[in-house]
Amino acid sequence: MNSLDIRHELPYIPFGPFKIRLPFFHYKIEKVEFIQGLVLGVTGLSSVPYLMEYLGLPYELAWSCVIIDVFLYILHGFLGDPVVPGWITPTLPLTIIYLQGYEMGPERIQAMIALQILVGIVFIFMGITKMADRFVHVIPNSIKGGILLAAPITVMSGQLGEGQSFSKYPISIIAGVGLLLLISFSDKYQELRKNSKFLDLIAKYGNLFPYLLAMVVGLVMKEIATPVVTGENMIKLPEFSNIISQISIFGVGVPSFRYFIDALPLALVCYVIAFGDFITSETLIKEASEARKDEIIDFNSSRSNLVSGIRNIILGILAPFPPLSGPLWVGMTVSVSMRYKEGKAAMRSLLGGMASFRLATFFSVICVPVVMFFKPLFPVGASITLIFQAFVCARIGMDYCKTDRDKMIAGVMAAVLAVRGSAWALGVGIALNILLSNIEVSKD
């Protein structure tokens, strides 16, 4: 037997369902992924405007919360989950609607704490019981479609409203979203990139070039301010004292039972949306494993559920985070997996590549000069992220609707969710499915 056909697993320290791995000891840093992380890590700061606008945090405190969020990404590689984690991005518009039902200040922060802790509990429950498949498959396709179709409605109504981001940065946003849609969904672009290293490079780096194009256009059109980089500090340390006193559960107090009851429907909706990421992760890891015969890659959806749940609960207690903590950044997981398939000379281990990327993103968000350079772009970047996600959710939501009745129910449910929230939408969706005898559940 050829030695290359013998699979080996990275060394690890066993710890219950987890496999603890430390950089340099259990895996080597992958330089290409680390460099990508240093560049792309700044995209995580596009969440700063959400913390400022919807939780009322000052800029420095919002930045501190993002640092904690990005640091927690490292948990996946540390605990043996071979993915590049990210936000539960499609839920962000729904979370914003939910938060707007509470008065700005401690009340709204408590509402966010309740939601994030509940989302974490659902992840952990599903990881321990392994009930995720049964839970998601019992939900009719029309309800899944309605949940996802609500995102385009809420996003576009918010972005196009008077005084909102699109009215302030229209050309920058159009440029960024246009390029991101082009490299993501254009068949013609995919054909051209096969024969162009430059076009291929733009596509491989995902959000980076659309963000840079938006920044250049914004500067030329004077929609955004010129970056100002000072040399006062090189590293940003989180403001832990302010976090504890102003936004953590220790400062604003434990939410009452009512908050958890109000957040429960949305928490379940968030899990339904996030579940697709586990399926995607498993598929990508399986494809990568089949392409290489030298490494055992252990992806376990229960472990991934547990790690995602731990991240959400930690953030819910310390620094509630509206985008929530999801199990997958699809674009970067695909990018790392594709390079892994090129062979051991390109990447020694898949988990090493994933973990190297996320380690670098942490260094990126604490590097003051990098953050200051991109700071004027944050509101535009947030809009690009939301609008692009609206397109993605519209496509996936429509895919779920297999019949005319699915389409009718999903459309009405999406409108109710956008206007009245998750509890009303779930009630309407269930009632319409019963009324129209559309109760056959998904067999996917």
Coordinates of C-alpha atoms in Angstrom, one line a residue:
M1 CA 0.0 0.0 0.0
N2 CA 1.3 3.4 -0.9
S3 CA 2.1 5.5 2.2
L4 CA 0.1 8.4 0.7
D5 CA -3.0 6.2 0.9
I6 CA -2.7 5.8 4.7
R7 CA -4.9 8.4 6.4
H8 CA -3.7 10.1 9.6
E9 CA -5.6 12.4 12.0
L10 CA -4.1 15.4 13.5
P11 CA -3.0 14.8 17.1
Y12 CA -5.3 16.2 19.8
I13 CA -6.2 16.2 23.5
P14 CA -9.5 14.3 24.1
F15 CA -12.0 16.2 26.2
G16 CA -15.5 14.7 26.1
P17 CA -17.0 15.3 22.6
F18 CA -14.2 17.8 21.8
K19 CA -10.7 17.3 20.4
I20 CA -8.5 20.1 21.7
R21 CA -5.8 21.3 19.3
L22 CA -3.3 24.1 19.8
P23 CA -1.5 25.9 17.0
F24 CA 2.2 24.9 16.5
F25 CA 1.7 21.9 18.9
H26 CA -1.0 20.0 17.0
Y27 CA -1.1 21.8 13.7
K28 CA 1.1 24.2 11.8
I29 CA -0.1 27.7 10.7
E30 CA -1.0 27.8 7.0
K31 CA 0.5 31.0 5.7
V32 CA -1.9 31.6 2.8
E33 CA -4.9 31.3 5.0
F34 CA -3.3 33.4 7.7
I35 CA -2.6 36.2 5.2
Q36 CA -6.2 36.0 4.0
G37 CA -7.4 36.3 7.5
L38 CA -5.4 39.4 8.2
V39 CA -6.9 41.1 5.1
L40 CA -10.5 39.8 5.4
G41 CA -10.8 39.9 9.2
V42 CA -11.7 43.6 9.0
T43 CA -15.1 42.6 7.3
G44 CA -16.2 41.4 10.8
L45 CA -16.2 45.1 11.8
S46 CA -19.1 45.7 9.5
S47 CA -21.2 44.6 12.6
V48 CA -20.2 47.7 14.5
P49 CA -23.0 49.9 13.0
Y50 CA -25.6 47.3 14.2
L51 CA -24.3 47.5 17.7
M52 CA -24.3 51.2 17.6
E53 CA -27.7 51.8 15.9
Y54 CA -29.8 49.0 17.5
L55 CA -28.2 48.5 20.9
G56 CA -27.1 52.2 21.4
L57 CA -23.5 51.4 22.1
P58 CA -20.7 54.0 21.6
Y59 CA -18.2 53.2 18.9
E60 CA -15.3 52.1 21.1
L61 CA -17.6 49.8 23.1
A62 CA -19.1 48.3 20.0
W63 CA -15.6 47.6 18.7
S64 CA -14.8 45.8 21.9
C65 CA -17.8 43.6 21.5
V66 CA -16.7 42.7 18.0
I67 CA -13.3 41.7 19.3
I68 CA -14.9 39.3 21.7
D69 CA -17.1 37.8 19.0
V70 CA -14.1 37.3 16.6
F71 CA -12.0 35.8 19.4
L72 CA -14.7 33.2 20.0
Y73 CA -14.4 32.0 16.4
I74 CA -11.1 30.4 17.5
L75 CA -13.1 28.0 19.6
H76 CA -14.1 25.9 16.6
G77 CA -10.5 25.0 15.6
F78 CA -9.5 24.7 19.3
L79 CA -12.3 22.2 20.0
G80 CA -11.9 20.2 16.8
D81 CA -14.6 21.6 14.5
P82 CA -13.0 21.9 11.0
V83 CA -15.0 24.9 9.7
V84 CA -14.7 28.6 9.3
P85 CA -17.5 29.9 11.5
G86 CA -19.3 33.2 11.1
W87 CA -22.7 34.9 11.8
I88 CA -26.2 33.6 11.3
T89 CA -26.5 36.4 8.7
P90 CA -30.0 35.7 7.3
T91 CA -31.5 36.2 10.8
L92 CA -30.1 39.7 11.2
P93 CA -33.1 41.5 9.6
L94 CA -35.4 39.5 11.8
T95 CA -33.4 40.3 14.9
I96 CA -33.5 44.0 14.1
I97 CA -37.3 43.8 13.9
Y98 CA -37.4 42.0 17.2
L99 CA -35.1 44.6 18.9
Q100 CA -37.2 47.5 17.6
G101 CA -40.1 46.3 19.7
Y102 CA -38.2 47.3 22.8
E103 CA -37.1 50.7 24.1
M104 CA -33.5 51.6 23.5
G105 CA -31.3 51.1 26.6
P106 CA -31.2 48.3 29.2
E107 CA -34.6 47.0 28.1
R108 CA -33.4 46.4 24.5
I109 CA -30.1 44.9 25.6
Q110 CA -31.9 42.5 27.9
A111 CA -34.1 41.5 25.0
M112 CA -30.9 40.8 23.0
I113 CA -29.4 38.8 25.9
A114 CA -32.5 36.6 26.2
L115 CA -32.6 35.9 22.4
Q116 CA -28.9 35.0 22.2
I117 CA -28.9 32.8 25.3
L118 CA -31.9 31.0 24.0
V119 CA -30.3 30.5 20.6
G120 CA -27.3 29.1 22.4
I121 CA -29.5 26.7 24.5
V122 CA -31.2 25.4 21.3
F123 CA -27.8 24.7 19.7
I124 CA -26.6 22.9 22.8
F125 CA -29.8 20.9 23.2
M126 CA -29.7 19.8 19.5
G127 CA -26.0 18.9 19.9
I128 CA -26.6 16.8 23.0
T129 CA -29.8 15.0 21.9
K130 CA -28.9 14.8 18.1
M131 CA -32.5 15.9 17.3
A132 CA -31.6 18.5 14.8
D133 CA -32.6 16.5 11.7
R134 CA -36.0 15.5 13.1
F135 CA -36.7 19.1 14.3
V136 CA -36.0 20.7 11.0
H137 CA -37.6 18.1 8.8
V138 CA -40.9 18.3 10.7
I139 CA -41.3 22.0 9.7
P140 CA -43.2 22.4 6.4
N141 CA -41.4 23.8 3.4
S142 CA -43.8 26.7 3.2
I143 CA -42.8 27.9 6.7
K144 CA -39.1 27.6 5.9
G145 CA -39.6 29.5 2.7
G146 CA -41.7 32.2 4.6
I147 CA -38.9 32.7 7.1
L148 CA -36.3 33.2 4.5
L149 CA -38.5 35.4 2.2
A150 CA -39.1 37.8 5.0
A151 CA -35.4 38.9 4.9
P152 CA -35.6 40.6 1.4
I153 CA -38.7 42.5 2.6
T154 CA -37.2 43.8 5.8
V155 CA -33.8 44.5 4.4
M156 CA -34.9 46.5 1.4
S157 CA -37.6 48.4 3.3
G158 CA -35.0 49.4 5.8
Q159 CA -32.3 50.3 3.4
L160 CA -34.6 52.3 1.1
G161 CA -36.3 54.2 3.9
E162 CA -35.8 57.9 4.3
G163 CA -32.5 58.8 6.1
Q164 CA -31.3 55.2 5.8
S165 CA -28.0 54.0 4.5
F166 CA -29.0 53.8 0.8
S167 CA -30.0 57.5 0.8
K168 CA -26.6 58.4 2.2
Y169 CA -24.2 56.1 0.2
P170 CA -26.2 55.1 -2.9
I171 CA -23.4 54.8 -5.4
S172 CA -21.0 53.1 -3.0
I173 CA -23.6 50.5 -2.0
I174 CA -24.6 49.9 -5.6
A175 CA -21.0 49.4 -6.7
G176 CA -20.2 47.0 -3.8
V177 CA -23.4 45.0 -4.1
G178 CA -23.1 44.9 -7.9
L179 CA -19.6 43.4 -7.8
L180 CA -20.5 40.9 -5.1
L181 CA -23.6 39.7 -7.0
L182 CA -21.5 39.5 -10.2
I183 CA -18.8 37.3 -8.7
S184 CA -21.3 35.2 -6.8
F185 CA -24.1 34.5 -9.2
S186 CA -23.0 35.4 -12.8
D187 CA -22.5 32.4 -15.0
K188 CA -20.7 34.6 -17.5
Y189 CA -18.2 35.7 -14.8
Q190 CA -17.6 32.1 -13.8
E191 CA -16.7 31.3 -17.3
L192 CA -14.4 34.3 -17.7
R193 CA -12.5 33.6 -14.4
K194 CA -11.4 30.2 -15.7
N195 CA -9.1 32.1 -18.1
S196 CA -8.2 35.1 -16.0
K197 CA -6.1 34.9 -12.9
F198 CA -7.2 38.4 -11.9
L199 CA -10.9 37.7 -12.1
D200 CA -10.3 34.4 -10.3
L201 CA -8.5 36.2 -7.5
I202 CA -11.3 38.7 -7.1
A203 CA -13.8 35.8 -6.8
K204 CA -11.7 33.8 -4.4
Y205 CA -11.4 36.7 -1.9
G206 CA -15.2 37.0 -1.7
N207 CA -16.3 40.2 0.1
L208 CA -12.9 41.9 0.0
F209 CA -12.9 43.4 -3.5
P210 CA -16.6 44.5 -3.4
Y211 CA -15.8 46.3 -0.1
L212 CA -12.6 47.9 -1.6
L213 CA -14.5 49.0 -4.7
A214 CA -17.3 50.5 -2.6
M215 CA -14.6 52.4 -0.6
V216 CA -12.9 53.7 -3.7
V217 CA -16.2 54.8 -5.3
G218 CA -17.3 56.3 -2.0
L219 CA -14.1 58.4 -1.8
V220 CA -14.3 59.5 -5.4
M221 CA -18.0 60.4 -5.1
K222 CA -17.4 62.0 -1.6
E223 CA -20.0 59.7 0.0
I224 CA -17.6 58.5 2.6
A225 CA -14.8 60.4 4.5
T226 CA -11.1 60.0 3.8
P227 CA -9.6 57.5 6.3
V228 CA -7.5 59.0 9.1
V229 CA -4.9 56.7 10.6
T230 CA -3.0 57.9 13.7
G231 CA -0.1 56.3 15.4
E232 CA -1.3 56.6 19.0
N233 CA -1.8 52.9 19.6
M234 CA -1.2 49.7 17.6
I235 CA -3.4 47.3 19.5
K236 CA -7.0 47.7 20.8
L237 CA -7.8 46.0 24.0
P238 CA -11.4 45.3 24.8
E239 CA -13.0 47.7 27.4
F240 CA -13.9 44.9 29.8
S241 CA -14.9 47.2 32.6
N242 CA -17.4 49.1 30.4
I243 CA -18.6 45.8 28.8
I244 CA -19.4 44.4 32.3
S245 CA -21.1 47.5 33.5
Q246 CA -23.0 48.7 30.4
I247 CA -24.0 45.7 28.3
S248 CA -23.3 42.4 30.1
I249 CA -25.9 40.5 32.1
F250 CA -24.0 41.6 35.2
G251 CA -24.5 45.3 34.4
V252 CA -28.1 45.4 32.9
G253 CA -29.4 42.5 34.9
V254 CA -30.9 39.1 34.1
P255 CA -33.8 39.4 31.7
S256 CA -37.1 38.5 33.2
F257 CA -39.0 35.3 32.1
R258 CA -41.2 37.4 29.8
Y259 CA -38.2 38.3 27.6
F260 CA -37.3 34.6 27.1
I261 CA -40.9 33.8 26.2
D262 CA -41.0 36.7 23.7
A263 CA -37.7 35.6 22.2
L264 CA -38.5 31.8 21.9
P265 CA -40.2 31.9 18.5
L266 CA -37.3 33.9 16.9
A267 CA -34.8 31.6 18.6
L268 CA -36.4 28.6 16.9
V269 CA -36.5 30.5 13.6
C270 CA -32.8 31.2 13.9
Y271 CA -32.0 27.6 14.4
V272 CA -34.1 26.5 11.4
I273 CA -32.0 29.0 9.3
A274 CA -28.7 27.9 10.9
F275 CA -29.4 24.2 10.4
G276 CA -28.7 24.5 6.7
D277 CA -25.1 25.5 7.6
F278 CA -24.5 22.1 9.2
I279 CA -25.6 20.3 6.1
T280 CA -23.4 22.6 4.0
S281 CA -20.4 22.0 6.3
E282 CA -20.8 18.2 6.2
T283 CA -21.0 18.3 2.4
L284 CA -17.9 20.5 2.0
I285 CA -15.9 18.4 4.5
K286 CA -16.9 15.2 2.8
E287 CA -15.8 16.5 -0.6
A288 CA -12.5 17.7 0.8
S289 CA -11.9 14.3 2.5
E290 CA -12.6 12.4 -0.7
A291 CA -10.1 14.5 -2.6
R292 CA -7.3 13.7 -0.2
K293 CA -6.2 10.3 1.0
D294 CA -3.7 11.4 3.6
E295 CA -5.8 12.8 6.4
I296 CA -8.8 11.8 8.5
I297 CA -11.1 14.7 8.9
D298 CA -13.6 14.4 11.7
F299 CA -16.6 16.6 11.2
N300 CA -19.3 16.0 13.7
S301 CA -22.5 18.1 13.5
S302 CA -23.3 17.5 17.2
R303 CA -19.9 18.9 18.1
S304 CA -20.4 21.9 15.8
N305 CA -23.8 22.5 17.4
L306 CA -22.2 22.5 20.9
V307 CA -19.4 24.9 19.9
S308 CA -21.9 27.3 18.3
G309 CA -24.1 27.1 21.4
I310 CA -21.2 27.9 23.7
R311 CA -20.3 30.9 21.6
N312 CA -23.8 32.3 21.7
I313 CA -24.2 31.8 25.5
I314 CA -20.8 33.5 26.2
L315 CA -21.8 36.4 24.0
G316 CA -25.3 36.5 25.5
I317 CA -23.8 36.8 29.0
L318 CA -21.0 39.2 28.2
A319 CA -21.5 41.1 24.9
P320 CA -24.9 40.4 23.1
F321 CA -24.3 40.4 19.4
P322 CA -27.2 41.0 16.9
P323 CA -25.8 39.0 14.0
L324 CA -25.6 36.0 16.4
S325 CA -23.0 33.2 16.2
G326 CA -23.4 30.7 13.4
P327 CA -21.5 27.6 12.5
L328 CA -20.3 28.6 9.1
W329 CA -18.9 31.3 6.9
V330 CA -19.7 29.5 3.6
G331 CA -17.5 31.6 1.3
M332 CA -14.3 31.1 3.3
T333 CA -15.0 27.5 4.1
V334 CA -15.4 26.8 0.4
S335 CA -12.2 28.8 -0.4
V336 CA -10.1 26.9 2.2
S337 CA -11.6 23.5 1.1
M338 CA -10.7 24.2 -2.5
R339 CA -7.1 24.9 -1.7
Y340 CA -6.9 21.9 0.5
K341 CA -8.0 19.7 -2.4
E342 CA -4.9 20.8 -4.3
G343 CA -2.8 18.5 -2.2
K344 CA -0.5 18.4 0.9
A345 CA 2.0 20.8 -0.7
A346 CA -0.8 23.5 -0.8
M347 CA -2.2 22.8 2.7
R348 CA -1.0 20.2 5.3
S349 CA -4.3 19.9 7.2
L350 CA -7.8 21.2 6.7
L351 CA -8.4 22.1 10.3
G352 CA -5.0 23.9 10.3
G353 CA -6.1 26.0 7.3
M354 CA -9.5 26.8 8.9
A355 CA -8.0 27.6 12.3
S356 CA -5.1 29.7 10.8
F357 CA -7.7 31.9 9.0
R358 CA -9.7 32.6 12.1
L359 CA -6.6 33.2 14.3
A360 CA -5.6 35.9 11.8
T361 CA -9.0 37.6 11.8
F362 CA -8.6 38.1 15.5
F363 CA -5.3 39.9 15.0
S364 CA -6.9 42.0 12.2
V365 CA -9.7 43.4 14.4
I366 CA -7.4 44.4 17.3
C367 CA -5.0 46.1 14.9
V368 CA -5.8 49.8 15.3
P369 CA -4.3 51.1 12.0
V370 CA -6.2 48.5 9.9
V371 CA -9.5 49.3 11.7
M372 CA -9.0 53.1 11.5
F373 CA -8.3 52.8 7.7
F374 CA -11.6 50.9 7.1
K375 CA -13.7 52.7 9.6
P376 CA -15.4 55.1 7.1
L377 CA -16.6 52.0 5.2
F378 CA -18.4 50.3 8.1
P379 CA -21.9 51.6 7.3
V380 CA -21.5 50.9 3.6
G381 CA -20.1 47.4 4.4
A382 CA -23.0 46.7 6.7
S383 CA -25.5 47.6 3.9
I384 CA -23.6 45.5 1.4
T385 CA -23.8 42.5 3.7
L386 CA -27.5 42.9 4.4
I387 CA -28.5 43.5 0.8
F388 CA -26.5 40.6 -0.5
Q389 CA -28.0 38.4 2.1
A390 CA -31.5 39.5 1.0
F391 CA -30.7 38.1 -2.5
V392 CA -29.4 34.8 -1.1
C393 CA -32.4 34.4 1.2
A394 CA -34.8 35.2 -1.6
R395 CA -33.3 32.4 -3.7
I396 CA -33.2 29.8 -1.0
G397 CA -36.7 30.7 0.3
M398 CA -38.1 30.2 -3.2
D399 CA -36.3 26.9 -3.6
Y400 CA -38.1 25.7 -0.5
C401 CA -41.5 26.4 -2.0
K402 CA -42.3 23.3 -4.1
T403 CA -46.0 23.8 -4.7
D404 CA -48.4 26.7 -5.4
R405 CA -49.8 26.4 -1.8
D406 CA -46.2 26.6 -0.5
K407 CA -45.7 29.8 -2.4
M408 CA -49.0 31.4 -1.2
I409 CA -48.4 30.5 2.4
A410 CA -44.7 31.6 2.3
G411 CA -45.5 34.9 0.7
V412 CA -48.1 35.8 3.3
M413 CA -46.0 34.5 6.2
A414 CA -43.0 36.5 5.0
A415 CA -45.1 39.7 5.0
V416 CA -46.5 39.0 8.5
L417 CA -43.0 38.2 9.8
A418 CA -41.6 41.5 8.4
V419 CA -44.4 43.5 10.0
R420 CA -45.4 41.7 13.2
G421 CA -42.5 39.5 14.1
S422 CA -41.7 35.8 14.5
A423 CA -44.5 34.7 16.9
W424 CA -47.3 36.1 14.6
A425 CA -45.6 34.7 11.5
L426 CA -45.3 31.2 12.9
G427 CA -48.9 31.2 14.0
V428 CA -50.1 32.4 10.6
G429 CA -47.9 29.8 8.8
I430 CA -49.1 26.9 10.9
A431 CA -52.8 28.0 10.7
L432 CA -52.6 28.3 6.9
N433 CA -50.9 25.0 6.5
I434 CA -53.7 23.3 8.5
L435 CA -56.4 25.3 6.7
L436 CA -55.1 24.4 3.3
S437 CA -54.2 20.8 4.1
N438 CA -50.6 21.6 3.3
I439 CA -49.2 19.6 6.2
E440 CA -46.8 17.2 4.5
V441 CA -43.4 17.8 6.1
S442 CA -40.1 18.1 4.4
K443 CA -38.4 14.8 3.5
D444 CA -35.1 16.4 2.6

